[in-house]
Amino acid sequence: MEIIAQLKRANISAQKVRLVANQIRGMNVEQAEQLLTFSPKKAAHVVKKALMSAVANAEHNNGMDVDELYISSIYV
C-alpha cells in the first residue's frame, strides 16, 4: 500500500530539494529520518517535514507499523 504526502509552498528551489530526495530514495524511514536530521542542508528540513507527514498518515489512517515502512518513491 502506498502512502502519499504533499508539502506545498516550500520556499526553496526544486533542484536543491531534489538533491536531498535522491539520497533517501529506497531507504527505510528510520535511516532516512536520521540522515535528514543531521544533514546541514536547508532542503533536508523540508523533506523531513514531508516524510514525517507521510509516516503519520500511514500510522494514523492505515494502522501500519512504522518500523516496516520504506521510501519506494519520492519526487519533487
Short mmCIF file of N, CA and C in Angstrom, two decimals:
data_model
loop_
_atom_site.label_atom_id
_atom_site.label_comp_id
_atom_site.label_asym_id
_atom_site.label_seq_id
_atom_site.Cartn_x
_atom_site.Cartn_y
_atom_site.Cartn_z
N MET A 1 0.84 -1.17 0.00
CA MET A 1 0.00 0.00 0.00
C MET A 1 0.89 1.24 0.00
N GLU A 2 0.55 2.20 -0.80
CA GLU A 2 1.33 3.42 -0.88
C GLU A 2 0.65 4.51 -0.07
N ILE A 3 1.47 5.26 0.63
CA ILE A 3 1.01 6.40 1.41
C ILE A 3 1.53 7.65 0.73
N ILE A 4 0.69 8.65 0.60
CA ILE A 4 1.07 9.86 -0.11
C ILE A 4 1.03 11.05 0.85
N ALA A 5 2.05 11.91 0.72
CA ALA A 5 2.08 13.16 1.47
C ALA A 5 2.61 14.24 0.54
N GLN A 6 2.04 15.42 0.64
CA GLN A 6 2.49 16.55 -0.17
C GLN A 6 2.84 17.70 0.75
N LEU A 7 3.87 18.42 0.36
CA LEU A 7 4.24 19.63 1.07
C LEU A 7 4.20 20.76 0.06
N LYS A 8 3.36 21.73 0.31
CA LYS A 8 3.19 22.83 -0.63
C LYS A 8 3.78 24.11 -0.06
N ARG A 9 4.13 24.99 -0.96
CA ARG A 9 4.62 26.32 -0.64
C ARG A 9 5.92 26.31 0.16
N ALA A 10 6.80 25.39 -0.17
CA ALA A 10 8.13 25.38 0.44
C ALA A 10 8.96 26.41 -0.31
N ASN A 11 9.54 27.33 0.41
CA ASN A 11 10.27 28.43 -0.21
C ASN A 11 11.72 28.02 -0.48
N ILE A 12 11.90 27.07 -1.39
CA ILE A 12 13.22 26.58 -1.75
C ILE A 12 13.12 25.99 -3.15
N SER A 13 14.21 26.04 -3.89
CA SER A 13 14.15 25.58 -5.28
C SER A 13 14.02 24.06 -5.34
N ALA A 14 13.38 23.60 -6.39
CA ALA A 14 13.17 22.17 -6.58
C ALA A 14 14.49 21.44 -6.78
N GLN A 15 15.44 22.09 -7.42
CA GLN A 15 16.74 21.46 -7.66
C GLN A 15 17.45 21.14 -6.34
N LYS A 16 17.38 22.05 -5.39
CA LYS A 16 18.03 21.82 -4.09
C LYS A 16 17.33 20.71 -3.32
N VAL A 17 16.02 20.67 -3.39
CA VAL A 17 15.27 19.63 -2.68
C VAL A 17 15.49 18.28 -3.34
N ARG A 18 15.61 18.27 -4.67
CA ARG A 18 15.80 17.02 -5.39
C ARG A 18 17.11 16.33 -5.00
N LEU A 19 18.15 17.11 -4.70
CA LEU A 19 19.42 16.52 -4.27
C LEU A 19 19.25 15.70 -2.99
N VAL A 20 18.48 16.22 -2.06
CA VAL A 20 18.24 15.52 -0.80
C VAL A 20 17.28 14.35 -1.02
N ALA A 21 16.27 14.54 -1.84
CA ALA A 21 15.29 13.49 -2.09
C ALA A 21 15.96 12.27 -2.73
N ASN A 22 16.91 12.50 -3.61
CA ASN A 22 17.60 11.38 -4.26
C ASN A 22 18.42 10.57 -3.26
N GLN A 23 18.89 11.20 -2.20
CA GLN A 23 19.69 10.49 -1.20
C GLN A 23 18.87 9.49 -0.40
N ILE A 24 17.60 9.80 -0.15
CA ILE A 24 16.82 8.93 0.74
C ILE A 24 15.93 7.95 0.00
N ARG A 25 15.87 8.02 -1.31
CA ARG A 25 15.03 7.10 -2.08
C ARG A 25 15.49 5.66 -1.84
N GLY A 26 14.56 4.78 -1.48
CA GLY A 26 14.86 3.38 -1.24
C GLY A 26 15.23 3.04 0.19
N MET A 27 15.44 4.03 1.04
CA MET A 27 15.80 3.78 2.44
C MET A 27 14.55 3.45 3.25
N ASN A 28 14.78 2.84 4.43
CA ASN A 28 13.65 2.72 5.34
C ASN A 28 13.49 4.05 6.07
N VAL A 29 12.38 4.24 6.73
CA VAL A 29 12.04 5.53 7.30
C VAL A 29 13.01 5.94 8.41
N GLU A 30 13.43 4.99 9.22
CA GLU A 30 14.33 5.31 10.33
C GLU A 30 15.67 5.83 9.83
N GLN A 31 16.25 5.17 8.83
CA GLN A 31 17.52 5.63 8.27
C GLN A 31 17.37 7.00 7.62
N ALA A 32 16.29 7.19 6.89
CA ALA A 32 16.06 8.47 6.22
C ALA A 32 15.90 9.60 7.22
N GLU A 33 15.19 9.33 8.31
CA GLU A 33 14.99 10.36 9.33
C GLU A 33 16.33 10.75 9.96
N GLN A 34 17.18 9.78 10.25
CA GLN A 34 18.49 10.09 10.82
C GLN A 34 19.33 10.90 9.84
N LEU A 35 19.33 10.51 8.58
CA LEU A 35 20.11 11.23 7.58
C LEU A 35 19.62 12.67 7.45
N LEU A 36 18.32 12.86 7.43
CA LEU A 36 17.76 14.20 7.28
C LEU A 36 17.97 15.06 8.53
N THR A 37 17.97 14.44 9.69
CA THR A 37 18.16 15.18 10.93
C THR A 37 19.55 15.80 11.00
N PHE A 38 20.55 15.07 10.56
CA PHE A 38 21.93 15.53 10.70
C PHE A 38 22.49 16.15 9.43
N SER A 39 21.67 16.31 8.42
CA SER A 39 22.12 16.94 7.18
C SER A 39 22.16 18.46 7.37
N PRO A 40 23.22 19.11 6.90
CA PRO A 40 23.31 20.57 7.06
C PRO A 40 22.49 21.35 6.03
N LYS A 41 21.90 20.68 5.07
CA LYS A 41 21.17 21.37 4.01
C LYS A 41 19.79 21.83 4.48
N LYS A 42 19.38 23.01 4.01
CA LYS A 42 18.05 23.53 4.33
C LYS A 42 16.96 22.63 3.75
N ALA A 43 17.24 22.06 2.60
CA ALA A 43 16.25 21.19 1.95
C ALA A 43 15.95 19.95 2.78
N ALA A 44 16.89 19.53 3.61
CA ALA A 44 16.67 18.34 4.44
C ALA A 44 15.51 18.57 5.40
N HIS A 45 15.39 19.78 5.92
CA HIS A 45 14.29 20.09 6.83
C HIS A 45 12.95 19.99 6.10
N VAL A 46 12.91 20.47 4.87
CA VAL A 46 11.68 20.44 4.07
C VAL A 46 11.29 19.00 3.76
N VAL A 47 12.25 18.19 3.35
CA VAL A 47 11.97 16.79 3.01
C VAL A 47 11.56 16.01 4.26
N LYS A 48 12.21 16.30 5.38
CA LYS A 48 11.88 15.60 6.63
C LYS A 48 10.44 15.91 7.05
N LYS A 49 10.02 17.14 6.86
CA LYS A 49 8.66 17.51 7.21
C LYS A 49 7.64 16.71 6.39
N ALA A 50 7.90 16.56 5.10
CA ALA A 50 7.00 15.77 4.24
C ALA A 50 7.06 14.29 4.61
N LEU A 51 8.26 13.79 4.93
CA LEU A 51 8.41 12.39 5.31
C LEU A 51 7.66 12.08 6.60
N MET A 52 7.77 12.95 7.59
CA MET A 52 7.07 12.72 8.85
C MET A 52 5.56 12.81 8.66
N SER A 53 5.11 13.62 7.73
CA SER A 53 3.68 13.68 7.41
C SER A 53 3.21 12.36 6.81
N ALA A 54 4.01 11.80 5.93
CA ALA A 54 3.66 10.51 5.32
C ALA A 54 3.65 9.40 6.36
N VAL A 55 4.60 9.42 7.28
CA VAL A 55 4.65 8.42 8.35
C VAL A 55 3.42 8.54 9.24
N ALA A 56 3.05 9.77 9.58
CA ALA A 56 1.86 9.97 10.42
C ALA A 56 0.60 9.50 9.69
N ASN A 57 0.53 9.75 8.39
CA ASN A 57 -0.62 9.27 7.60
C ASN A 57 -0.70 7.75 7.62
N ALA A 58 0.43 7.10 7.45
CA ALA A 58 0.46 5.64 7.43
C ALA A 58 0.05 5.06 8.78
N GLU A 59 0.53 5.68 9.84
CA GLU A 59 0.26 5.17 11.18
C GLU A 59 -1.19 5.43 11.59
N HIS A 60 -1.67 6.63 11.35
CA HIS A 60 -2.99 7.01 11.83
C HIS A 60 -4.11 6.49 10.93
N ASN A 61 -3.98 6.70 9.64
CA ASN A 61 -5.07 6.36 8.72
C ASN A 61 -5.13 4.88 8.38
N ASN A 62 -3.97 4.22 8.30
CA ASN A 62 -3.95 2.84 7.85
C ASN A 62 -3.47 1.85 8.91
N GLY A 63 -3.06 2.33 10.07
CA GLY A 63 -2.64 1.45 11.15
C GLY A 63 -1.39 0.65 10.83
N MET A 64 -0.51 1.19 10.01
CA MET A 64 0.70 0.47 9.61
C MET A 64 1.78 0.61 10.67
N ASP A 65 2.69 -0.36 10.71
CA ASP A 65 3.81 -0.33 11.64
C ASP A 65 4.91 0.54 11.04
N VAL A 66 5.39 1.51 11.80
CA VAL A 66 6.38 2.46 11.32
C VAL A 66 7.71 1.78 11.02
N ASP A 67 8.05 0.74 11.75
CA ASP A 67 9.33 0.06 11.55
C ASP A 67 9.42 -0.66 10.21
N GLU A 68 8.30 -0.95 9.59
CA GLU A 68 8.29 -1.68 8.33
C GLU A 68 8.17 -0.78 7.11
N LEU A 69 8.09 0.52 7.31
CA LEU A 69 7.91 1.45 6.19
C LEU A 69 9.24 1.77 5.52
N TYR A 70 9.20 1.94 4.21
CA TYR A 70 10.37 2.40 3.46
C TYR A 70 9.89 3.35 2.37
N ILE A 71 10.83 4.07 1.81
CA ILE A 71 10.51 5.07 0.79
C ILE A 71 10.64 4.43 -0.58
N SER A 72 9.52 4.11 -1.19
CA SER A 72 9.56 3.46 -2.50
C SER A 72 9.76 4.49 -3.60
N SER A 73 9.12 5.63 -3.48
CA SER A 73 9.31 6.69 -4.47
C SER A 73 9.16 8.04 -3.79
N ILE A 74 9.94 8.97 -4.28
CA ILE A 74 9.87 10.35 -3.80
C ILE A 74 10.20 11.23 -5.00
N TYR A 75 9.41 12.24 -5.21
CA TYR A 75 9.68 13.12 -6.33
C TYR A 75 9.38 14.56 -5.96
N VAL A 76 10.05 15.46 -6.66
CA VAL A 76 9.94 16.89 -6.39
C VAL A 76 9.47 17.57 -7.65
#
